[in-house]
Amino acid sequence: MFDPKFYTVTSISHLVESRNGDSMGAQANLAYQVERLNALHNIDLAIISNSDPYVVLGTVLDQIIPHLKVDAATILLLNPQSMLLEYAAGRGFHTAALQHTHLRVGEGHAGHAVAKRRIVAIPDLGAEAGDFTRSLLLANERFIAYHAVPLIAKGEVKGVLELFRRASFTPPMEWLDSLYAIATQAAIAIDNVALHSDLQRSNLELARAYDTTIEGWSRALDLRDRETEGHTQRVTEMTIRLAHTIGMTQDQLKYVRWGALLHDIGKLGISDWILFKQGPLTEEEWLVMRQHPVYANDILSPIPFLRLALDIPYCHHERWDGTGYPRGMRETQIPLAARVFAVVDVWDALRSDRPYRSAWSEAQVQDYLLAQRGKQFDPKIIDTFFALLSGIGLLS
Ligand code: C2E
Ligand code: SIN
Ligand code: SIN
Ligand code: FE
Ligand code: FE
């Protein structure tokens, strides 16, 4: 009735006693406990400092092997979709045979440990029929003693830890206690790592989806605007360089980029006959044109992931001296991203043909920007921009 191969994970001690496991002396026991703490701590460190699941699992095995005095170990992870146990990490093998392991739950010793949620202890692998294929593959490794421990976190089996020794072995009680503690820690590590990589993967996929969407919109906007070829790309690139030089962080730059790509999205609300008018705008037409940043706010503010990208579309026509639109903000009331972008947008607009005028010369453009230093533009940003232009050989 009671199968001596199985120890339930939660009640190791009395089962071990019933198997007459040796106990260590008090001194050795203390040293062993300290070692165990150290091993657990190193696993914790690996969990905290690594996002690469294979590095974390490798570290877990590096701690386990000397501490539990085994010759080799693997971690097989349970793939929740396929319900197969798949090789994730291994140490101490002479051959690569086990790296292709795919076991069904219930199949072989490891599959058994998972199915029964119990430690499987095999004193002599040669005397037991395990998983046939793996037995053949393992023959050259000359393992004798074997343990498979289910890795359970939050009540779910995450995988299985397998331990191999090339000598026969009757584990002392402390060894099984350690095994239990380390298996628990390893299960937590796996749970965290899986969480991590799922999150990272979905964040990455989302970030790509956002980028693709925004670039698509941006190209559609340029088509509508009949913007000079590449205006938005050029302005975006230069804005990023300037913002980076000014010291904005990578995270801020992401929103600067999106904001720049979408800076004139509000022009979607301006009718063709005003947008493409061949001459100066009347007073009434200007009232309409000055609404385009407000339209941008209307379009973008309901979209949560674009809220932080709003500064540029909403505030790029504000002026340092407070005479801009739509809100007449002044100086540092104007979001930094918008102050940076305004300089680059006007620089590029003036160098380009417009329906209402032809392109200005480089010298004319630069004279204009300098003349507007402290009026239309943040003086510090103008200075940084000129340093940047000079650095890339664009200063005339
Ligand atoms: P835009 O053509 O992309 O110009 C962006 C900004 O560059 C302008 O914002 C302005 O600050 C600067 N800029 C562009 N061209 C000139 C120029 O010839 N002289 C000077 N001093 N600055 C220039 P702004 O003025 O708020 O204009 C916003 C948008 O309104 C412009 O975007 C353009 O679409 C439209 N717009 C502006 N002026 C006229 C105009 O005279 N005729 C027509 N049809 N549209 C105009
Ligand atoms: C916004 O309101 O979100 C952009 C402009 C500002 O920060 O005042
Ligand atoms: C800041 O306003 O955050 C400093 C950058 C500048 O205004 O030039
Ligand atoms: Fe604009
Ligand atoms: Fe523009």
Tab-separated table of C-alpha atoms and ligand atoms in Angstrom:
chain	number	residue	atom	x	y	z
A	1	MET	CA	0.000	0.000	0.000
A	2	PHE	CA	2.687	2.477	0.980
A	3	ASP	CA	5.165	2.790	-1.860
A	4	PRO	CA	8.589	3.396	-0.280
A	5	LYS	CA	9.717	5.276	-3.372
A	6	PHE	CA	7.433	8.219	-2.588
A	7	TYR	CA	7.896	10.735	0.168
A	8	THR	CA	5.208	13.337	0.416
A	9	VAL	CA	6.817	16.722	0.116
A	10	THR	CA	5.164	18.101	3.224
A	11	SER	CA	6.062	15.372	5.671
A	12	ILE	CA	9.575	14.356	4.871
A	13	SER	CA	10.940	13.961	8.371
A	14	HIS	CA	8.876	11.114	9.728
A	15	LEU	CA	9.198	9.224	6.458
A	16	VAL	CA	12.932	9.637	6.542
A	17	GLU	CA	13.059	8.350	10.078
A	18	SER	CA	11.071	5.352	9.048
A	19	ARG	CA	13.788	4.703	6.482
A	20	ASN	CA	16.464	4.887	9.191
A	21	GLY	CA	18.283	7.795	7.571
A	22	ASP	CA	21.435	8.760	9.466
A	23	SER	CA	21.422	12.039	11.300
A	24	MET	CA	24.400	14.351	11.489
A	25	GLY	CA	26.110	15.439	14.689
A	26	ALA	CA	25.029	18.805	16.143
A	27	GLN	CA	28.154	20.619	14.919
A	28	ALA	CA	27.915	19.327	11.392
A	29	ASN	CA	24.230	20.057	11.423
A	30	LEU	CA	24.784	23.735	12.256
A	31	ALA	CA	27.416	24.101	9.555
A	32	TYR	CA	25.051	22.443	7.146
A	33	GLN	CA	22.239	24.842	8.093
A	34	VAL	CA	24.532	27.821	7.515
A	35	GLU	CA	25.514	26.408	4.162
A	36	ARG	CA	21.879	25.933	3.310
A	37	LEU	CA	21.077	29.518	4.231
A	38	ASN	CA	23.920	30.624	2.031
A	39	ALA	CA	22.661	28.530	-0.855
A	40	LEU	CA	19.158	29.903	-0.420
A	41	HIS	CA	20.517	33.441	-0.248
A	42	ASN	CA	22.441	32.963	-3.474
A	43	ILE	CA	19.302	31.716	-5.159
A	44	ASP	CA	17.473	34.808	-3.901
A	45	LEU	CA	20.210	37.022	-5.285
A	46	ALA	CA	19.943	35.329	-8.663
A	47	ILE	CA	16.187	35.835	-8.661
A	48	ILE	CA	16.513	39.517	-7.818
A	49	SER	CA	19.358	40.409	-10.127
A	50	ASN	CA	18.578	38.394	-13.242
A	51	SER	CA	15.790	38.560	-15.725
A	52	ASP	CA	17.197	35.776	-17.888
A	53	PRO	CA	15.392	32.618	-16.753
A	54	TYR	CA	18.221	30.337	-17.864
A	55	VAL	CA	20.761	32.251	-15.797
A	56	VAL	CA	18.539	32.055	-12.720
A	57	LEU	CA	17.895	28.327	-13.110
A	58	GLY	CA	21.599	27.713	-13.755
A	59	THR	CA	22.404	29.524	-10.508
A	60	VAL	CA	19.873	27.437	-8.644
A	61	LEU	CA	21.659	24.287	-9.854
A	62	ASP	CA	25.092	25.752	-9.060
A	63	GLN	CA	23.931	26.144	-5.459
A	64	ILE	CA	22.235	22.795	-5.249
A	65	ILE	CA	25.000	20.554	-6.552
A	66	PRO	CA	27.684	21.231	-3.937
A	67	HIS	CA	25.213	21.777	-1.127
A	68	LEU	CA	23.337	18.525	-1.666
A	69	LYS	CA	26.546	16.761	-2.711
A	70	VAL	CA	25.117	15.350	-5.916
A	71	ASP	CA	26.983	14.857	-9.181
A	72	ALA	CA	24.421	16.247	-11.601
A	73	ALA	CA	21.060	17.950	-11.611
A	74	THR	CA	18.419	19.158	-14.042
A	75	ILE	CA	15.399	21.360	-13.884
A	76	LEU	CA	12.534	20.389	-16.155
A	77	LEU	CA	9.786	22.980	-16.502
A	78	LEU	CA	6.163	22.078	-16.962
A	79	ASN	CA	4.878	23.752	-20.108
A	80	PRO	CA	1.319	24.692	-19.130
A	81	GLN	CA	0.089	24.577	-22.739
A	82	SER	CA	1.516	21.232	-23.803
A	83	MET	CA	1.640	19.749	-20.262
A	84	LEU	CA	5.088	18.399	-21.138
A	85	LEU	CA	8.104	18.562	-18.866
A	86	GLU	CA	10.811	20.306	-20.851
A	87	TYR	CA	14.520	20.544	-20.101
A	88	ALA	CA	15.403	24.067	-18.894
A	89	ALA	CA	18.769	23.754	-17.149
A	90	GLY	CA	21.292	21.077	-16.299
A	91	ARG	CA	24.695	20.755	-14.627
A	92	GLY	CA	27.199	17.963	-14.165
A	93	PHE	CA	26.391	15.773	-17.162
A	94	HIS	CA	29.071	14.240	-19.337
A	95	THR	CA	26.718	14.041	-22.300
A	96	ALA	CA	24.068	16.329	-23.733
A	97	ALA	CA	21.597	13.442	-23.843
A	98	LEU	CA	19.030	14.930	-21.468
A	99	GLN	CA	18.810	18.319	-23.167
A	100	HIS	CA	16.095	17.074	-25.483
A	101	THR	CA	13.912	15.762	-22.678
A	102	HIS	CA	10.174	16.104	-23.196
A	103	LEU	CA	8.265	13.990	-20.700
A	104	ARG	CA	4.562	13.699	-20.249
A	105	VAL	CA	3.225	14.160	-16.730
A	106	GLY	CA	3.190	10.667	-15.226
A	107	GLU	CA	5.895	9.415	-17.572
A	108	GLY	CA	9.218	8.324	-16.084
A	109	HIS	CA	10.398	9.126	-12.558
A	110	ALA	CA	10.241	12.898	-13.112
A	111	GLY	CA	6.764	12.679	-14.614
A	112	HIS	CA	5.724	10.563	-11.649
A	113	ALA	CA	7.009	13.118	-9.138
A	114	VAL	CA	4.907	15.776	-10.854
A	115	ALA	CA	1.789	13.625	-11.176
A	116	LYS	CA	1.929	12.532	-7.516
A	117	ARG	CA	3.348	15.831	-6.215
A	118	ARG	CA	5.860	13.797	-4.236
A	119	ILE	CA	9.571	13.269	-4.074
A	120	VAL	CA	10.583	10.142	-5.988
A	121	ALA	CA	13.684	8.485	-4.536
A	122	ILE	CA	15.428	5.765	-6.520
A	123	PRO	CA	18.375	4.203	-4.639
A	124	ASP	CA	19.641	2.363	-7.733
A	125	LEU	CA	18.642	3.519	-11.185
A	126	GLY	CA	19.956	0.295	-12.718
A	127	ALA	CA	17.429	-1.745	-10.755
A	128	GLU	CA	14.388	0.372	-11.661
A	129	ALA	CA	12.441	0.710	-14.867
A	130	GLY	CA	12.065	4.411	-15.466
A	131	ASP	CA	11.408	6.187	-18.710
A	132	PHE	CA	12.827	3.826	-21.309
A	133	THR	CA	14.390	6.361	-23.676
A	134	ARG	CA	16.018	8.343	-20.916
A	135	SER	CA	17.335	5.180	-19.268
A	136	LEU	CA	19.143	4.367	-22.482
A	137	LEU	CA	20.469	7.906	-22.834
A	138	LEU	CA	21.600	7.914	-19.215
A	139	ALA	CA	23.445	4.621	-19.416
A	140	ASN	CA	26.762	6.307	-20.227
A	141	GLU	CA	26.456	8.663	-17.266
A	142	ARG	CA	26.681	5.780	-14.769
A	143	PHE	CA	24.323	7.314	-12.248
A	144	ILE	CA	23.178	5.252	-9.291
A	145	ALA	CA	21.089	7.275	-6.851
A	146	TYR	CA	18.311	9.516	-8.161
A	147	HIS	CA	15.793	11.962	-6.679
A	148	ALA	CA	13.024	13.852	-8.438
A	149	VAL	CA	11.386	16.705	-6.530
A	150	PRO	CA	8.273	18.478	-7.771
A	151	LEU	CA	8.677	22.259	-7.759
A	152	ILE	CA	5.481	23.718	-6.385
A	153	ALA	CA	4.757	27.440	-6.032
A	154	LYS	CA	1.408	28.910	-5.044
A	155	GLY	CA	-0.026	25.408	-5.138
A	156	GLU	CA	0.911	24.851	-8.783
A	157	VAL	CA	3.526	22.460	-10.098
A	158	LYS	CA	6.058	24.533	-12.041
A	159	GLY	CA	8.427	21.735	-12.888
A	160	VAL	CA	10.686	19.155	-11.377
A	161	LEU	CA	14.213	19.120	-9.995
A	162	GLU	CA	16.205	15.959	-10.670
A	163	LEU	CA	19.302	14.998	-8.714
A	164	PHE	CA	21.784	12.348	-9.776
A	165	ARG	CA	24.641	10.692	-7.885
A	166	ARG	CA	27.233	8.347	-9.284
A	167	ALA	CA	27.473	6.529	-5.932
A	168	SER	CA	24.789	4.873	-3.855
A	169	PHE	CA	23.294	7.121	-1.235
A	170	THR	CA	21.030	6.929	1.768
A	171	PRO	CA	20.279	10.574	2.485
A	172	PRO	CA	20.353	11.810	6.090
A	173	MET	CA	17.340	13.684	7.393
A	174	GLU	CA	19.061	17.064	7.068
A	175	TRP	CA	19.665	16.371	3.404
A	176	LEU	CA	15.962	15.879	2.758
A	177	ASP	CA	15.126	18.986	4.791
A	178	SER	CA	17.585	20.931	2.678
A	179	LEU	CA	16.187	19.446	-0.473
A	180	TYR	CA	12.726	20.546	0.581
A	181	ALA	CA	13.868	24.097	1.410
A	182	ILE	CA	15.814	24.460	-1.813
A	183	ALA	CA	13.040	22.999	-3.935
A	184	THR	CA	10.623	25.501	-2.426
A	185	GLN	CA	13.017	28.333	-3.190
A	186	ALA	CA	13.640	27.061	-6.697
A	187	ALA	CA	9.893	26.890	-7.317
A	188	ILE	CA	9.584	30.518	-6.248
A	189	ALA	CA	12.478	31.392	-8.539
A	190	ILE	CA	10.782	29.667	-11.454
A	191	ASP	CA	7.479	31.316	-10.696
A	192	ASN	CA	9.160	34.754	-10.615
A	193	VAL	CA	11.187	34.102	-13.724
A	194	ALA	CA	8.154	32.929	-15.665
A	195	LEU	CA	6.252	35.984	-14.517
A	196	HIS	CA	9.156	38.178	-15.513
A	197	SER	CA	9.610	36.808	-18.985
A	198	ASP	CA	5.859	36.775	-19.704
A	199	LEU	CA	5.684	40.403	-18.668
A	200	GLN	CA	8.766	41.347	-20.613
A	201	ARG	CA	7.565	39.550	-23.681
A	202	SER	CA	4.148	41.168	-23.595
A	203	ASN	CA	5.652	44.589	-22.849
A	204	LEU	CA	7.959	44.190	-25.801
A	205	GLU	CA	5.128	43.079	-28.061
A	206	LEU	CA	2.971	45.956	-26.907
A	207	ALA	CA	5.792	48.457	-27.389
A	208	ARG	CA	6.276	47.195	-30.947
A	209	ALA	CA	2.552	47.360	-31.637
A	210	TYR	CA	2.462	50.944	-30.334
A	211	ASP	CA	5.457	51.975	-32.426
A	212	THR	CA	4.029	50.423	-35.568
A	213	THR	CA	0.660	52.055	-35.008
A	214	ILE	CA	2.117	55.475	-34.339
A	215	GLU	CA	4.483	55.350	-37.292
A	216	GLY	CA	1.554	54.354	-39.498
A	217	TRP	CA	-0.537	57.261	-38.272
A	218	SER	CA	2.397	59.579	-38.711
A	219	ARG	CA	2.859	58.612	-42.372
A	220	ALA	CA	-0.873	59.000	-43.002
A	221	LEU	CA	-0.740	62.472	-41.439
A	222	ASP	CA	2.181	63.517	-43.623
A	223	LEU	CA	0.245	62.381	-46.700
A	224	ARG	CA	-2.754	64.456	-45.694
A	225	ASP	CA	-0.583	67.480	-44.862
A	226	ARG	CA	1.310	67.108	-48.152
A	227	GLU	CA	4.329	67.691	-45.940
A	228	THR	CA	7.720	67.892	-47.574
A	229	GLU	CA	9.051	64.358	-47.943
A	230	GLY	CA	10.373	63.155	-44.607
A	231	HIS	CA	9.531	66.307	-42.602
A	232	THR	CA	8.111	64.362	-39.682
A	233	GLN	CA	10.928	61.799	-39.669
A	234	ARG	CA	13.554	64.560	-39.792
A	235	VAL	CA	11.924	66.609	-37.066
A	236	THR	CA	11.471	63.527	-34.881
A	237	GLU	CA	15.086	62.469	-35.268
A	238	MET	CA	16.461	65.940	-34.526
A	239	THR	CA	14.106	66.411	-31.573
A	240	ILE	CA	15.342	63.148	-30.048
A	241	ARG	CA	18.972	64.245	-30.467
A	242	LEU	CA	18.285	67.597	-28.880
A	243	ALA	CA	16.213	66.128	-26.055
A	244	HIS	CA	18.940	63.554	-25.412
A	245	THR	CA	21.614	66.296	-25.329
A	246	ILE	CA	19.516	68.240	-22.847
A	247	GLY	CA	19.456	65.157	-20.628
A	248	MET	CA	16.001	63.656	-21.000
A	249	THR	CA	15.865	59.983	-19.989
A	250	GLN	CA	15.277	57.004	-22.292
A	251	ASP	CA	11.780	56.658	-20.923
A	252	GLN	CA	11.010	60.323	-21.575
A	253	LEU	CA	12.522	60.041	-25.061
A	254	LYS	CA	10.016	57.310	-25.940
A	255	TYR	CA	7.184	59.772	-25.382
A	256	VAL	CA	9.092	62.602	-27.049
A	257	ARG	CA	9.399	60.393	-30.109
A	258	TRP	CA	5.707	59.519	-30.180
A	259	GLY	CA	4.774	63.141	-29.531
A	260	ALA	CA	7.005	64.370	-32.366
A	261	LEU	CA	5.666	61.758	-34.800
A	262	LEU	CA	2.129	62.934	-34.013
A	263	HIS	CA	2.848	66.644	-33.461
A	264	ASP	CA	0.408	67.958	-36.071
A	265	ILE	CA	-2.254	65.257	-35.676
A	266	GLY	CA	-4.578	68.142	-34.752
A	267	LYS	CA	-4.401	69.374	-38.356
A	268	LEU	CA	-6.833	66.511	-39.099
A	269	GLY	CA	-9.435	68.929	-37.742
A	270	ILE	CA	-8.450	71.741	-40.161
A	271	SER	CA	-10.191	71.868	-43.512
A	272	ASP	CA	-8.203	71.548	-46.735
A	273	TRP	CA	-8.981	75.047	-47.952
A	274	ILE	CA	-7.297	76.590	-44.886
A	275	LEU	CA	-4.455	74.077	-44.611
A	276	PHE	CA	-3.442	74.346	-48.265
A	277	LYS	CA	-4.184	78.048	-48.795
A	278	GLN	CA	-1.641	79.647	-51.123
A	279	GLY	CA	-1.220	82.861	-49.156
A	280	PRO	CA	-1.487	84.442	-45.721
A	281	LEU	CA	-4.391	83.426	-43.467
A	282	THR	CA	-7.201	85.844	-42.586
A	283	GLU	CA	-8.002	86.579	-38.955
A	284	GLU	CA	-10.861	84.041	-39.017
A	285	GLU	CA	-8.733	81.393	-40.673
A	286	TRP	CA	-6.071	81.891	-38.002
A	287	LEU	CA	-8.663	81.325	-35.276
A	288	VAL	CA	-9.378	77.963	-36.858
A	289	MET	CA	-5.696	77.101	-37.440
A	290	ARG	CA	-4.843	77.893	-33.826
A	291	GLN	CA	-7.250	75.163	-32.740
A	292	HIS	CA	-5.027	72.385	-34.112
A	293	PRO	CA	-3.199	71.745	-30.796
A	294	VAL	CA	-6.588	71.637	-29.044
A	295	TYR	CA	-7.806	69.087	-31.581
A	296	ALA	CA	-4.644	67.090	-30.877
A	297	ASN	CA	-5.544	67.066	-27.187
A	298	ASP	CA	-9.116	65.988	-28.045
A	299	ILE	CA	-7.853	63.152	-30.240
A	300	LEU	CA	-5.022	61.850	-28.036
A	301	SER	CA	-6.028	62.436	-24.415
A	302	PRO	CA	-8.580	59.588	-24.316
A	303	ILE	CA	-5.836	57.105	-25.318
A	304	PRO	CA	-4.107	56.056	-22.077
A	305	PHE	CA	-0.769	54.969	-23.538
A	306	LEU	CA	-0.424	58.271	-25.415
A	307	ARG	CA	-1.195	60.576	-22.510
A	308	LEU	CA	2.482	61.115	-21.739
A	309	ALA	CA	3.097	61.838	-25.425
A	310	LEU	CA	0.631	64.745	-25.403
A	311	ASP	CA	3.007	67.540	-24.438
A	312	ILE	CA	4.324	68.055	-27.959
A	313	PRO	CA	1.055	67.865	-29.945
A	314	TYR	CA	-0.733	70.034	-27.397
A	315	CYS	CA	1.981	72.589	-26.526
A	316	HIS	CA	4.297	72.918	-29.556
A	317	HIS	CA	2.988	76.368	-30.489
A	318	GLU	CA	3.364	77.846	-27.028
A	319	ARG	CA	6.073	80.533	-26.882
A	320	TRP	CA	8.637	81.246	-24.153
A	321	ASP	CA	7.336	84.862	-23.778
A	322	GLY	CA	3.726	83.720	-23.329
A	323	THR	CA	2.416	84.938	-26.731
A	324	GLY	CA	1.863	81.434	-28.144
A	325	TYR	CA	-1.295	79.349	-28.410
A	326	PRO	CA	-3.577	77.640	-27.469
A	327	ARG	CA	-3.122	78.497	-23.773
A	328	GLY	CA	-0.496	81.256	-23.701
A	329	MET	CA	1.777	79.305	-21.304
A	330	ARG	CA	5.103	80.934	-20.395
A	331	GLU	CA	8.662	79.801	-19.889
A	332	THR	CA	8.952	76.581	-17.870
A	333	GLN	CA	5.163	76.252	-17.596
A	334	ILE	CA	5.556	74.938	-21.117
A	335	PRO	CA	6.485	71.242	-20.913
A	336	LEU	CA	10.174	70.710	-21.679
A	337	ALA	CA	9.440	68.303	-24.553
A	338	ALA	CA	7.314	70.969	-26.256
A	339	ARG	CA	10.000	73.656	-25.806
A	340	VAL	CA	12.567	71.360	-27.378
A	341	PHE	CA	10.277	70.348	-30.211
A	342	ALA	CA	9.214	73.945	-31.050
A	343	VAL	CA	12.797	74.895	-31.920
A	344	VAL	CA	13.278	71.908	-34.205
A	345	ASP	CA	9.846	72.228	-35.864
A	346	VAL	CA	10.366	75.872	-36.804
A	347	TRP	CA	13.940	75.167	-37.912
A	348	ASP	CA	12.722	72.443	-40.267
A	349	ALA	CA	9.581	74.342	-41.401
A	350	LEU	CA	11.612	77.396	-42.423
A	351	ARG	CA	14.139	75.289	-44.368
A	352	SER	CA	11.247	73.743	-46.347
A	353	ASP	CA	8.857	74.987	-49.028
A	354	ARG	CA	5.341	75.712	-47.795
A	355	PRO	CA	2.169	76.364	-49.827
A	356	TYR	CA	2.406	79.955	-48.546
A	357	ARG	CA	6.152	80.584	-49.137
A	358	SER	CA	9.325	78.943	-50.436
A	359	ALA	CA	12.187	77.625	-48.282
A	360	TRP	CA	14.521	80.020	-46.474
A	361	SER	CA	18.311	79.761	-46.662
A	362	GLU	CA	20.223	78.130	-43.776
A	363	ALA	CA	21.613	81.527	-42.737
A	364	GLN	CA	18.151	83.138	-42.716
A	365	VAL	CA	16.784	80.267	-40.620
A	366	GLN	CA	19.597	80.483	-38.079
A	367	ASP	CA	19.329	84.284	-37.823
A	368	TYR	CA	15.615	83.882	-37.153
A	369	LEU	CA	16.130	81.284	-34.387
A	370	LEU	CA	18.778	83.446	-32.685
A	371	ALA	CA	16.555	86.524	-32.951
A	372	GLN	CA	13.760	84.560	-31.240
A	373	ARG	CA	16.030	83.351	-28.398
A	374	GLY	CA	14.185	84.257	-25.180
A	375	LYS	CA	11.117	85.428	-27.172
A	376	GLN	CA	9.603	82.506	-29.059
A	377	PHE	CA	12.123	79.962	-27.726
A	378	ASP	CA	13.700	78.831	-24.450
A	379	PRO	CA	17.162	80.513	-24.548
A	380	LYS	CA	18.973	77.506	-23.033
A	381	ILE	CA	17.460	75.193	-25.618
A	382	ILE	CA	18.472	77.526	-28.472
A	383	ASP	CA	22.043	77.483	-27.149
A	384	THR	CA	22.083	73.697	-26.932
A	385	PHE	CA	20.567	73.434	-30.416
A	386	PHE	CA	23.255	75.632	-31.931
A	387	ALA	CA	25.941	73.603	-30.208
A	388	LEU	CA	24.311	70.481	-31.657
A	389	LEU	CA	24.100	71.972	-35.184
A	390	SER	CA	27.728	72.998	-34.933
A	391	GLY	CA	28.695	69.516	-33.752
A	392	ILE	CA	27.076	67.877	-36.774
A	393	GLY	CA	28.375	70.456	-39.281
A	394	LEU	CA	25.027	72.090	-40.015
A	395	LEU	CA	25.892	75.551	-38.727
A	396	SER	CA	26.285	78.051	-41.589
B	1	C2E	P1	3.969	74.829	-40.329
B	1	C2E	O1	3.988	75.312	-41.741
B	1	C2E	O2	4.424	73.430	-40.093
B	1	C2E	O3	4.849	75.808	-39.452
B	1	C2E	C1	5.220	75.499	-38.167
B	1	C2E	C2	5.762	76.691	-37.452
B	1	C2E	O4	6.973	77.125	-38.093
B	1	C2E	C3	4.859	77.921	-37.532
B	1	C2E	O5	3.877	77.908	-36.541
B	1	C2E	C4	5.861	79.037	-37.304
B	1	C2E	O6	6.189	79.139	-35.939
B	1	C2E	C5	7.072	78.557	-38.050
B	1	C2E	N1	7.012	79.082	-39.422
B	1	C2E	C6	6.678	78.409	-40.546
B	1	C2E	N2	6.743	79.212	-41.627
B	1	C2E	C7	7.089	80.442	-41.166
B	1	C2E	C8	7.325	81.693	-41.794
B	1	C2E	O7	7.221	81.835	-43.012
B	1	C2E	N3	7.727	82.726	-40.990
B	1	C2E	C9	7.881	82.585	-39.667
B	1	C2E	N4	8.268	83.639	-38.929
B	1	C2E	N5	7.643	81.409	-39.017
B	1	C2E	C10	7.271	80.359	-39.789
B	1	C2E	P2	2.592	78.806	-36.712
B	1	C2E	O8	2.957	80.147	-37.229
B	1	C2E	O9	1.846	78.761	-35.435
B	1	C2E	O10	1.800	78.107	-37.833
B	1	C2E	C11	1.171	76.861	-37.610
B	1	C2E	C12	0.698	76.283	-38.886
B	1	C2E	O11	-0.267	77.179	-39.487
B	1	C2E	C13	1.770	76.139	-39.943
B	1	C2E	O12	2.501	74.940	-39.750
B	1	C2E	C14	0.966	76.143	-41.222
B	1	C2E	O13	0.345	74.879	-41.415
B	1	C2E	C15	-0.129	77.129	-40.908
B	1	C2E	N6	0.239	78.481	-41.383
B	1	C2E	C16	1.007	79.389	-40.739
B	1	C2E	N7	1.122	80.530	-41.488
B	1	C2E	C17	0.423	80.299	-42.641
B	1	C2E	C18	0.161	81.105	-43.827
B	1	C2E	O14	0.638	82.209	-43.963
B	1	C2E	N8	-0.587	80.499	-44.798
B	1	C2E	C19	-1.104	79.266	-44.671
B	1	C2E	N9	-1.809	78.766	-45.671
B	1	C2E	N10	-0.876	78.481	-43.571
B	1	C2E	C20	-0.131	79.015	-42.597
B	2	SIN	C1	-0.959	68.315	-21.160
B	2	SIN	O1	-1.802	69.094	-20.644
B	2	SIN	O2	-0.998	67.113	-20.930
B	2	SIN	C2	0.114	68.844	-22.035
B	2	SIN	C3	0.446	70.293	-21.746
B	2	SIN	C4	0.806	70.517	-20.321
B	2	SIN	O3	1.494	69.676	-19.707
B	2	SIN	O4	0.406	71.546	-19.751
B	3	SIN	C1	14.232	72.692	-17.707
B	3	SIN	O1	13.464	73.626	-17.860
B	3	SIN	O2	13.818	71.606	-17.267
B	3	SIN	C2	15.679	72.854	-18.031
B	3	SIN	C3	15.933	72.810	-19.516
B	3	SIN	C4	15.770	74.151	-20.178
B	3	SIN	O3	14.776	74.839	-19.919
B	3	SIN	O4	16.606	74.501	-21.022
B	4	FE	FE	1.627	72.638	-35.415
B	5	FE	FE	5.637	70.303	-38.321
